[in-house]
CSV table of C-alpha atoms and ligand atoms in Angstrom, one decimal:
chain,number,residue,atom,x,y,z
U,96,MET,CA,28.6,-41.3,-40.4
U,97,ASN,CA,28.8,-44.5,-42.3
U,98,ASN,CA,25.5,-45.8,-43.7
U,99,LYS,CA,26.8,-49.1,-44.8
U,100,LEU,CA,26.3,-51.3,-41.7
U,101,VAL,CA,24.5,-54.6,-41.9
U,102,LEU,CA,23.3,-56.7,-39.0
U,103,VAL,CA,24.3,-60.3,-40.0
U,104,LEU,CA,22.3,-63.1,-38.3
U,105,ASN,CA,23.1,-66.8,-38.4
U,106,CYS,CA,20.3,-68.5,-36.5
U,107,GLY,CA,20.7,-72.1,-35.4
U,108,SER,CA,18.1,-74.2,-33.6
U,109,SER,CA,19.5,-73.4,-30.1
U,110,SER,CA,21.8,-70.5,-30.8
U,111,LEU,CA,22.3,-67.4,-32.8
U,112,LYS,CA,25.5,-65.8,-34.1
U,113,PHE,CA,25.4,-62.2,-34.9
U,114,ALA,CA,27.7,-59.4,-36.2
U,115,VAL,CA,27.4,-55.8,-37.3
U,116,ILE,CA,29.6,-55.5,-40.4
U,117,ASN,CA,30.6,-52.6,-42.5
U,118,ALA,CA,29.6,-53.8,-46.0
U,119,GLU,CA,32.2,-51.6,-47.7
U,120,ASN,CA,35.4,-52.9,-46.0
U,121,GLY,CA,34.3,-55.9,-43.9
U,122,ASP,CA,35.1,-54.2,-40.6
U,123,GLU,CA,33.4,-56.0,-37.7
U,124,ILE,CA,31.9,-53.5,-35.3
U,125,ILE,CA,30.1,-56.0,-33.0
U,126,SER,CA,30.1,-59.8,-33.0
U,127,GLY,CA,28.5,-62.2,-30.6
U,128,LEU,CA,26.7,-65.4,-29.8
U,129,ALA,CA,23.4,-66.1,-28.0
U,130,GLU,CA,23.1,-69.7,-26.9
U,131,CYS,CA,21.3,-72.3,-24.8
U,132,PHE,CA,17.9,-71.3,-26.2
U,133,ASN,CA,14.8,-72.7,-24.5
U,134,LEU,CA,16.9,-73.6,-21.4
U,135,PRO,CA,17.1,-71.9,-18.0
U,136,ASP,CA,20.6,-70.6,-18.6
U,137,ALA,CA,20.0,-68.9,-22.0
U,138,ARG,CA,22.8,-66.4,-22.4
U,139,LEU,CA,24.6,-64.0,-24.7
U,140,LYS,CA,28.2,-63.0,-25.1
U,141,TRP,CA,29.6,-60.3,-27.5
U,142,LYS,CA,32.6,-58.2,-28.5
U,143,ILE,CA,32.3,-54.5,-29.2
U,144,SER,CA,35.4,-52.3,-30.0
U,145,GLY,CA,37.6,-55.1,-28.7
U,146,ARG,CA,35.7,-55.2,-25.3
U,147,LYS,CA,34.2,-58.6,-24.3
U,148,GLU,CA,30.9,-58.6,-22.5
U,149,SER,CA,28.3,-61.1,-21.5
U,150,SER,CA,24.8,-61.3,-20.0
U,151,SER,CA,22.2,-63.9,-19.1
U,152,LEU,CA,19.0,-63.9,-21.0
U,153,PRO,CA,15.6,-64.5,-19.4
U,154,ALA,CA,15.1,-68.2,-18.7
U,155,ASN,CA,14.0,-70.2,-21.8
U,156,SER,CA,14.7,-67.3,-24.2
U,157,ALA,CA,14.9,-68.1,-27.9
U,158,HIS,CA,15.4,-66.2,-31.1
U,159,ALA,CA,12.9,-63.3,-30.5
U,160,ALA,CA,14.2,-62.6,-27.0
U,161,ALA,CA,17.8,-62.7,-28.1
U,162,ILE,CA,17.3,-60.4,-31.0
U,163,SER,CA,15.3,-58.0,-28.9
U,164,TYR,CA,18.2,-57.9,-26.4
U,165,ILE,CA,20.8,-57.4,-29.1
U,166,VAL,CA,18.8,-54.5,-30.5
U,167,GLU,CA,17.7,-52.8,-27.3
U,168,LYS,CA,20.6,-53.4,-25.0
U,169,ILE,CA,23.6,-53.6,-27.3
U,170,ILE,CA,23.0,-51.8,-30.6
U,171,LYS,CA,20.8,-48.9,-29.3
U,172,LYS,CA,23.2,-48.2,-26.5
U,173,GLU,CA,25.9,-47.2,-28.9
U,174,ALA,CA,25.1,-43.6,-29.9
U,175,GLY,CA,24.2,-43.3,-33.6
U,176,LEU,CA,24.8,-46.9,-34.5
U,177,ALA,CA,21.3,-48.1,-35.3
U,178,GLU,CA,20.8,-45.2,-37.6
U,179,GLN,CA,23.6,-46.5,-39.8
U,180,PHE,CA,22.0,-49.8,-40.5
U,181,ILE,CA,20.9,-50.4,-44.1
U,182,ALA,CA,19.7,-54.0,-43.9
U,183,VAL,CA,19.6,-57.3,-41.9
U,184,GLY,CA,21.4,-60.2,-43.7
U,185,HIS,CA,20.4,-63.7,-42.8
U,186,ARG,CA,22.6,-66.8,-43.4
U,187,ILE,CA,20.3,-69.6,-44.7
U,188,VAL,CA,21.7,-73.1,-44.7
U,189,HIS,CA,19.5,-74.7,-47.4
U,190,GLY,CA,17.9,-73.0,-50.4
U,191,GLY,CA,17.3,-76.2,-52.3
U,192,GLU,CA,17.0,-75.6,-56.0
U,193,LYS,CA,14.7,-72.7,-55.4
U,194,PHE,CA,17.3,-70.1,-54.5
U,195,THR,CA,20.3,-69.6,-56.8
U,196,GLN,CA,21.3,-66.2,-55.3
U,197,SER,CA,20.7,-63.9,-52.4
U,198,VAL,CA,17.2,-62.3,-52.3
U,199,LEU,CA,15.2,-59.6,-50.6
U,200,VAL,CA,12.8,-61.2,-48.1
U,201,ASP,CA,9.1,-61.2,-48.7
U,202,ASP,CA,6.4,-63.7,-47.8
U,203,SER,CA,7.2,-65.9,-50.8
U,204,VAL,CA,10.8,-66.1,-49.7
U,205,ILE,CA,9.8,-67.2,-46.2
U,206,GLU,CA,7.5,-69.8,-47.8
U,207,GLY,CA,10.4,-71.0,-50.0
U,208,ILE,CA,12.7,-71.4,-47.0
U,209,GLU,CA,10.0,-73.4,-45.2
U,210,GLU,CA,9.6,-75.6,-48.3
U,211,CYS,CA,13.3,-76.4,-48.2
U,212,ALA,CA,13.1,-77.3,-44.5
U,213,SER,CA,12.7,-81.0,-45.1
U,214,LEU,CA,16.3,-80.9,-46.4
U,215,ALA,CA,17.7,-79.1,-43.3
U,216,PRO,CA,14.9,-79.2,-40.7
U,217,LEU,CA,16.9,-78.0,-37.7
U,218,HIS,CA,18.4,-75.0,-39.5
U,219,ASN,CA,15.7,-73.7,-41.9
U,220,HIS,CA,12.9,-73.5,-39.2
U,221,ALA,CA,15.3,-71.6,-37.0
U,222,HIS,CA,16.2,-69.2,-39.9
U,223,VAL,CA,12.5,-68.4,-40.3
U,224,LEU,CA,12.2,-67.7,-36.6
U,225,GLY,CA,15.2,-65.4,-36.9
U,226,ILE,CA,13.8,-63.5,-40.0
U,227,LYS,CA,10.4,-63.0,-38.2
U,228,ALA,CA,12.1,-61.7,-35.1
U,229,ALA,CA,14.3,-59.4,-37.0
U,230,GLN,CA,11.3,-58.1,-39.0
U,231,ALA,CA,9.6,-57.3,-35.7
U,232,ALA,CA,12.7,-55.6,-34.3
U,233,PHE,CA,13.5,-53.6,-37.4
U,234,PRO,CA,10.2,-53.1,-39.2
U,235,THR,CA,11.5,-50.6,-41.7
U,236,LEU,CA,14.8,-52.3,-42.6
U,237,PRO,CA,15.1,-54.5,-45.7
U,238,GLN,CA,15.9,-58.2,-44.8
U,239,VAL,CA,18.1,-60.2,-47.2
U,240,THR,CA,18.7,-63.9,-47.2
U,241,VAL,CA,22.0,-65.4,-48.3
U,242,PHE,CA,22.0,-69.2,-49.0
U,243,ASP,CA,24.8,-71.5,-48.3
U,244,THR,CA,23.7,-73.8,-51.2
U,245,ALA,CA,23.3,-71.0,-53.8
U,246,PHE,CA,26.9,-70.9,-55.0
U,247,HIS,CA,26.7,-74.6,-55.8
U,248,GLN,CA,23.6,-74.3,-58.0
U,249,THR,CA,25.9,-74.0,-61.1
U,250,MET,CA,27.0,-77.7,-60.8
U,251,PRO,CA,26.0,-79.7,-63.9
U,252,ALA,CA,23.6,-82.6,-63.5
U,253,LYS,CA,26.4,-85.2,-63.9
U,254,ALA,CA,28.0,-83.8,-60.7
U,255,PHE,CA,24.9,-83.2,-58.6
U,256,MET,CA,22.9,-86.3,-59.4
U,257,TYR,CA,23.1,-89.5,-57.4
U,258,ALA,CA,22.9,-92.8,-59.3
U,259,LEU,CA,19.5,-93.5,-57.7
U,260,PRO,CA,16.2,-94.0,-59.5
U,261,TYR,CA,15.5,-90.7,-61.3
U,262,THR,CA,12.1,-90.3,-59.6
U,263,MET,CA,13.9,-89.8,-56.3
U,264,TYR,CA,15.3,-86.6,-57.7
U,265,LYS,CA,12.1,-85.5,-59.4
U,266,GLU,CA,9.7,-86.4,-56.6
U,267,LEU,CA,11.9,-86.0,-53.4
U,268,HIS,CA,14.6,-83.6,-54.6
U,269,VAL,CA,17.3,-86.1,-53.6
U,270,ARG,CA,20.6,-84.7,-55.1
U,271,ARG,CA,23.9,-83.1,-54.1
U,272,TYR,CA,23.4,-79.5,-53.0
U,273,GLY,CA,26.7,-78.7,-51.3
U,274,MET,CA,27.3,-76.3,-48.4
U,275,HIS,CA,29.8,-73.6,-47.3
U,276,GLY,CA,28.9,-71.8,-50.5
U,277,THR,CA,29.3,-68.4,-49.0
U,278,SER,CA,32.8,-69.2,-47.9
U,279,HIS,CA,33.7,-70.9,-51.3
U,280,LEU,CA,32.4,-67.8,-53.1
U,281,PHE,CA,34.4,-65.4,-50.9
U,282,VAL,CA,37.6,-67.4,-51.4
U,283,THR,CA,37.0,-67.5,-55.2
U,284,ASN,CA,36.6,-63.7,-55.4
U,285,GLU,CA,39.7,-63.2,-53.2
U,286,ALA,CA,41.8,-65.7,-55.2
U,287,ALA,CA,40.9,-63.9,-58.5
U,288,LYS,CA,42.1,-60.6,-57.0
U,289,ALA,CA,45.3,-62.2,-55.6
U,290,LEU,CA,46.2,-64.0,-58.8
U,291,ASN,CA,45.2,-60.9,-60.9
U,292,LYS,CA,42.8,-62.9,-63.1
U,293,PRO,CA,39.2,-62.0,-64.2
U,294,LEU,CA,36.7,-63.9,-62.0
U,295,ASP,CA,35.2,-65.6,-65.1
U,296,GLN,CA,38.6,-67.1,-66.0
U,297,ILE,CA,39.8,-68.4,-62.7
U,298,ASN,CA,39.9,-72.2,-61.9
U,299,ILE,CA,40.5,-73.0,-58.3
U,300,ILE,CA,40.0,-75.8,-55.8
U,301,SER,CA,38.7,-74.3,-52.5
U,302,ALA,CA,39.2,-76.4,-49.3
U,303,HIS,CA,37.1,-75.1,-46.4
U,304,LEU,CA,38.4,-77.0,-43.5
U,305,GLY,CA,36.7,-76.3,-40.2
U,306,ASN,CA,34.6,-78.4,-37.8
U,307,GLY,CA,32.6,-79.0,-41.0
U,308,ALA,CA,34.7,-79.4,-44.1
U,309,SER,CA,34.1,-79.3,-47.8
U,310,VAL,CA,36.0,-78.9,-51.0
U,311,ALA,CA,34.7,-77.3,-54.2
U,312,ALA,CA,35.9,-77.3,-57.8
U,313,ILE,CA,35.5,-73.9,-59.3
U,314,LYS,CA,35.8,-73.4,-63.1
U,315,ASN,CA,35.7,-69.9,-64.6
U,316,GLY,CA,34.5,-68.6,-61.3
U,317,LYS,CA,31.6,-71.0,-61.0
U,318,CYS,CA,31.2,-74.1,-58.9
U,319,VAL,CA,31.2,-77.3,-61.0
U,320,ASP,CA,31.5,-79.9,-58.2
U,321,THR,CA,31.7,-80.1,-54.4
U,322,SER,CA,32.1,-82.8,-51.7
U,323,MET,CA,29.1,-82.2,-49.4
U,324,GLY,CA,25.9,-83.8,-50.6
U,325,MET,CA,22.2,-83.5,-50.0
U,326,THR,CA,23.3,-82.8,-46.5
U,327,PRO,CA,26.5,-81.7,-44.8
U,328,LEU,CA,27.3,-85.3,-43.8
U,329,ALA,CA,29.0,-86.3,-47.1
U,330,GLY,CA,32.5,-85.9,-48.4
U,331,LEU,CA,35.6,-85.2,-46.2
U,332,VAL,CA,36.5,-86.5,-42.8
U,333,MET,CA,35.2,-83.8,-40.4
U,334,GLY,CA,35.2,-83.1,-36.7
U,335,THR,CA,32.5,-85.5,-35.7
U,336,ARG,CA,31.0,-86.3,-39.1
U,337,CYS,CA,32.0,-89.4,-41.1
U,338,GLY,CA,32.0,-88.0,-44.6
U,339,ASP,CA,31.7,-90.6,-47.4
U,340,ILE,CA,30.9,-94.1,-46.3
U,341,ASP,CA,29.4,-97.2,-47.9
U,342,PRO,CA,25.6,-96.7,-47.4
U,343,SER,CA,25.3,-100.5,-46.6
U,344,ILE,CA,27.0,-99.8,-43.3
U,345,ILE,CA,23.8,-98.3,-42.1
U,346,GLU,CA,21.8,-101.5,-42.6
U,347,TYR,CA,24.7,-103.5,-41.2
U,348,LEU,CA,24.7,-101.5,-37.9
U,349,VAL,CA,20.9,-101.7,-37.6
U,350,THR,CA,20.8,-105.4,-38.1
U,351,ARG,CA,24.0,-106.3,-36.1
U,352,LYS,CA,23.7,-103.9,-33.2
U,353,GLY,CA,19.9,-103.2,-33.2
U,354,TYR,CA,20.4,-99.5,-33.5
U,355,SER,CA,17.5,-97.4,-34.7
U,356,ILE,CA,18.0,-95.2,-37.8
U,357,GLY,CA,18.2,-92.2,-35.4
U,358,GLY,CA,20.9,-94.0,-33.4
U,359,VAL,CA,23.0,-94.7,-36.5
U,360,MET,CA,22.6,-91.1,-37.7
U,361,ASP,CA,23.8,-89.9,-34.3
U,362,ILE,CA,26.9,-92.0,-34.7
U,363,LEU,CA,27.5,-90.8,-38.3
U,364,GLN,CA,27.0,-87.1,-37.4
U,365,LYS,CA,28.2,-86.7,-33.8
U,366,GLN,CA,30.5,-89.6,-32.9
U,367,SER,CA,32.5,-90.2,-36.1
U,368,GLY,CA,35.2,-88.2,-38.0
U,369,LEU,CA,38.3,-87.0,-36.1
U,370,LEU,CA,36.6,-87.7,-32.8
U,371,GLY,CA,35.5,-91.3,-33.7
U,372,ILE,CA,38.9,-92.2,-35.1
U,373,SER,CA,41.1,-90.6,-32.5
U,374,GLY,CA,38.9,-91.3,-29.5
U,375,ILE,CA,40.2,-88.1,-28.0
U,376,SER,CA,38.7,-85.1,-29.6
U,377,SER,CA,37.0,-83.5,-32.6
U,378,ASP,CA,39.2,-80.4,-32.2
U,379,PHE,CA,42.0,-80.4,-34.7
U,380,ARG,CA,44.4,-78.7,-32.2
U,381,VAL,CA,44.0,-81.6,-29.8
U,382,ILE,CA,44.6,-84.1,-32.7
U,383,LEU,CA,47.8,-82.1,-33.6
U,384,ASP,CA,49.0,-82.4,-30.0
U,385,GLY,CA,48.2,-86.1,-30.0
U,386,TYR,CA,50.1,-86.5,-33.3
U,387,ALA,CA,53.1,-84.6,-31.9
U,388,GLU,CA,53.1,-87.0,-28.9
U,389,GLY,CA,53.0,-90.0,-31.2
U,390,ASN,CA,49.4,-91.0,-30.3
U,391,GLU,CA,48.6,-93.7,-32.8
U,392,ARG,CA,44.9,-93.0,-33.3
U,393,ALA,CA,45.4,-89.2,-33.5
U,394,THR,CA,48.0,-89.9,-36.2
U,395,LEU,CA,45.6,-92.1,-38.0
U,396,ALA,CA,42.9,-89.4,-37.8
U,397,MET,CA,45.4,-86.9,-39.3
U,398,GLU,CA,46.4,-89.3,-42.0
U,399,MET,CA,42.8,-90.1,-43.0
U,400,PHE,CA,41.9,-86.4,-43.0
U,401,SER,CA,44.7,-85.4,-45.3
U,402,TYR,CA,44.4,-88.5,-47.6
U,403,ARG,CA,40.7,-88.1,-48.1
U,404,LEU,CA,41.2,-84.4,-48.9
U,405,ALA,CA,44.1,-85.0,-51.3
U,406,LYS,CA,42.0,-87.6,-53.1
U,407,TYR,CA,39.1,-85.2,-53.5
U,408,ILE,CA,41.4,-82.4,-54.7
U,409,ALA,CA,43.1,-84.8,-57.3
U,410,SER,CA,39.7,-85.9,-58.6
U,411,TYR,CA,38.8,-82.3,-59.3
U,412,ALA,CA,41.5,-82.2,-62.0
U,413,VAL,CA,38.8,-84.0,-64.1
U,414,PRO,CA,36.2,-81.2,-64.3
U,415,LEU,CA,38.8,-78.4,-64.1
U,416,GLY,CA,41.5,-79.4,-66.6
U,417,ARG,CA,43.6,-76.5,-65.4
U,418,ILE,CA,44.1,-75.6,-61.7
U,419,ASP,CA,45.2,-72.0,-61.1
U,420,ALA,CA,45.4,-72.5,-57.3
U,421,ILE,CA,44.4,-74.8,-54.4
U,422,VAL,CA,43.1,-72.5,-51.6
U,423,PHE,CA,43.0,-73.5,-47.9
U,424,THR,CA,40.5,-71.8,-45.6
U,425,GLY,CA,38.5,-72.4,-42.4
U,426,GLY,CA,39.9,-72.8,-38.9
U,427,ILE,CA,42.1,-75.8,-39.9
U,428,GLY,CA,42.9,-74.6,-43.4
U,429,GLU,CA,43.9,-71.2,-42.3
U,430,ASN,CA,46.0,-72.3,-39.3
U,431,SER,CA,47.5,-75.7,-39.7
U,432,HIS,CA,50.7,-75.6,-41.8
U,433,LEU,CA,51.1,-79.3,-41.1
U,434,ILE,CA,47.9,-80.4,-42.7
U,435,ARG,CA,48.6,-78.2,-45.8
U,436,THR,CA,52.1,-79.8,-46.1
U,437,LYS,CA,50.7,-83.3,-45.8
U,438,VAL,CA,48.0,-82.7,-48.4
U,439,LEU,CA,50.4,-81.0,-50.9
U,440,GLU,CA,52.9,-83.8,-50.4
U,441,LEU,CA,50.2,-86.3,-51.4
U,442,LEU,CA,49.7,-84.2,-54.5
U,443,THR,CA,53.3,-84.2,-55.7
U,444,ILE,CA,52.2,-85.8,-59.0
U,445,PHE,CA,50.9,-82.3,-59.8
U,446,GLY,CA,54.2,-80.8,-58.9
U,447,TYR,CA,53.3,-78.9,-55.7
U,448,GLN,CA,56.4,-77.8,-53.7
U,449,VAL,CA,55.7,-76.2,-50.3
U,450,ASP,CA,57.7,-73.1,-49.2
U,451,GLN,CA,57.9,-73.9,-45.5
U,452,VAL,CA,58.7,-70.3,-44.4
U,453,LYS,CA,55.7,-68.9,-46.3
U,454,ASN,CA,53.6,-71.9,-45.2
U,455,GLU,CA,54.3,-71.4,-41.5
U,456,ALA,CA,53.8,-67.6,-41.8
U,457,ALA,CA,50.3,-68.1,-43.2
U,458,ARG,CA,48.2,-68.3,-40.0
U,459,LEU,CA,46.0,-66.2,-37.7
U,460,GLY,CA,44.2,-64.5,-40.5
U,461,LYS,CA,47.1,-64.0,-42.9
U,462,GLN,CA,46.6,-64.5,-46.6
U,463,GLY,CA,49.4,-65.8,-48.8
U,464,VAL,CA,50.9,-68.2,-51.3
U,465,ILE,CA,52.6,-71.1,-49.6
U,466,THR,CA,54.4,-72.8,-52.5
U,467,VAL,CA,57.8,-72.0,-54.0
U,468,GLU,CA,58.3,-70.0,-57.2
U,469,GLY,CA,57.8,-72.2,-60.2
U,470,SER,CA,55.5,-74.6,-58.3
U,471,PRO,CA,51.8,-74.8,-59.1
U,472,ILE,CA,50.2,-72.4,-56.6
U,473,ALA,CA,48.6,-73.3,-53.3
U,474,MET,CA,47.5,-70.5,-51.0
U,475,VAL,CA,45.8,-69.6,-47.8
U,476,ILE,CA,42.8,-67.2,-47.8
U,477,PRO,CA,41.1,-66.5,-44.5
U,478,THR,CA,37.3,-66.7,-45.1
U,479,ASN,CA,34.8,-64.1,-44.2
U,480,GLU,CA,31.3,-65.3,-44.7
U,481,GLU,CA,29.8,-62.4,-42.7
U,482,TRP,CA,31.3,-59.9,-45.1
U,483,VAL,CA,29.8,-61.8,-48.1
U,484,ILE,CA,26.4,-61.6,-46.5
U,485,ALA,CA,26.8,-57.9,-45.7
U,486,GLN,CA,28.0,-57.2,-49.3
U,487,ASP,CA,25.1,-59.1,-50.8
U,488,ALA,CA,22.6,-57.3,-48.6
U,489,ALA,CA,24.1,-53.9,-49.5
U,490,LYS,CA,24.0,-54.7,-53.2
U,491,ILE,CA,20.4,-55.7,-53.0
U,492,VAL,CA,19.4,-52.7,-51.0
U,493,ALA,CA,21.3,-50.4,-53.4
U,494,ALA,CA,19.2,-51.7,-56.3
U,495,LEU,CA,15.8,-51.0,-54.5
L,745,AMP,P1,36.0,-73.5,-37.8
L,745,AMP,O1,34.8,-74.4,-37.8
L,745,AMP,O2,36.3,-72.9,-39.2
L,745,AMP,O3,35.8,-72.4,-36.7
L,745,AMP,O4,37.3,-74.3,-37.4
L,745,AMP,C1,37.3,-75.1,-36.2
L,745,AMP,C2,38.5,-76.0,-36.3
L,745,AMP,O5,39.7,-75.3,-36.6
L,745,AMP,C3,38.7,-76.8,-35.1
L,745,AMP,O6,39.0,-78.2,-35.4
L,745,AMP,C4,40.0,-76.2,-34.5
L,745,AMP,O7,40.7,-77.1,-33.7
L,745,AMP,C5,40.7,-75.8,-35.8
L,745,AMP,N1,41.8,-74.8,-35.4
L,745,AMP,C6,41.6,-73.5,-34.9
L,745,AMP,N2,42.8,-72.9,-34.7
L,745,AMP,C7,43.7,-73.8,-35.1
L,745,AMP,C8,45.2,-73.8,-35.1
L,745,AMP,N3,45.8,-72.8,-34.7
L,745,AMP,N4,45.8,-74.9,-35.6
L,745,AMP,C9,45.1,-76.0,-36.0
L,745,AMP,N5,43.7,-76.1,-36.0
L,745,AMP,C10,43.1,-75.0,-35.6
C-alpha cells in the first residue's frame, strides 16, 4: 500500500490531461487525455501499466463528465487504487500577482483564480470547472492548486515591468508574469542536485523548448527574468506563436489589410512561429526533416529559433553574472541534439564546447551534461511538471 498518490489534472478549455502520480518517486501509474469537449465526438484515451486504452464519452461531454468517467471507470476499477489517493493537484496557468506558491483550495482560492481569468481567460475558467468537478468527485480529498506563474513572482520590478504608463500596471495589472514556472522549478531543483550545489546558490539558465517555449534566468535558485510576458505569446520563436515582435506591426496589419484585432491575434498565436516561417509545420521534427533535405524556409525557421534563443541566453548574463549551467528541457530541448549544438555554437563567446557523443546520447528522457570537460556546463534535464504538482500537493497535505 502506498498512500502517496496524487491525481494531477491539467484542464484546458476543450481538453483535460490527467495523471496519477506517486508523489515520492514520480512514478506515473496512469496518464491520459480527454478531448473534444462540448462536441459530439468527445473522447478519452489513457495509459495504465503500459496498456493503452480509449473510449468515447457521451456527446458534448466536458470537464465534469470526463472527471466522472476517469474516477468511476478507470480509477475505481483498479482494486485499492482510489484508497491510496492523498490529494488532487491542479495545474493553473495564471495566478497573477496573487499566488506566489501552491495552495490548498478553498472558496477564496477559487475566487482568486477567477479574478486572474482576465489574464488567461480560456485557461483559468476551465481550471475552475476542473476544480469544482474534482471536488464533486472526491468530496473528502484535499485539492491543491499549482500555478505556472508562481515561480516567476521573484522577478524584480526592473525585469517584470513594461515601459508603459505606470497606471497600466497599477490599474490593469499589465506586466510580465512568465509561464512554464513548474517546469523551470523542476529543472532548477534537478540541476542543483546534479551539480551538487545548494539550491540557494545555483545560477542557471533554463530553456524549456516545446510547442510553447520560454527561457528563464535563475539566480540563487530564484527566477530573476524570463522570456514570456503578460501572456505566453512573448519571447522565443515557438511552434505557432511569434514571440517578440514590434507592437506597431499590429496597427500596420489592421490598417493595411483590414484585419480585426482578433484576426491579427489569430495570426500571431496560431499562424506564426515555426509554422509561419517554414510554411510546412509547427512540429520541430518536420522542421528538422526539412532542414536535412535543404528546404530553405525550414532552414530559416531553425536558424531563427536558435538565434533568438541564443540571444536571450546571452542577455541573461546581465542579471546572473555567473552561469553554472544552461539547461535544455521540453520536447525539443530534450530530444534535438542539433538545436542544442546550434545554440551553443552561437554562444562560443562564453566558451561552450559541445561533446557530440554526450549530446547525441541525451535524448528520450535521458539526463546529462553535453559539454566537454573544462567547458562551461550545458546539460539536458527532462522535465516532469506532473511530479512537481504531486510533490507540492503532498507537502501541503502533510502540513494539514
Ligand atoms: P512539448 O510541447 O514539450 O511536448 O514538445 C513538443 C515539440 O517537441 C514538438 O515541436 C516536437 O516536434 C518536438 N519533439 C518531440 N520529439 C522530438 C525529437 N525526437 N526531435 C526533435 N524534436 C522533437
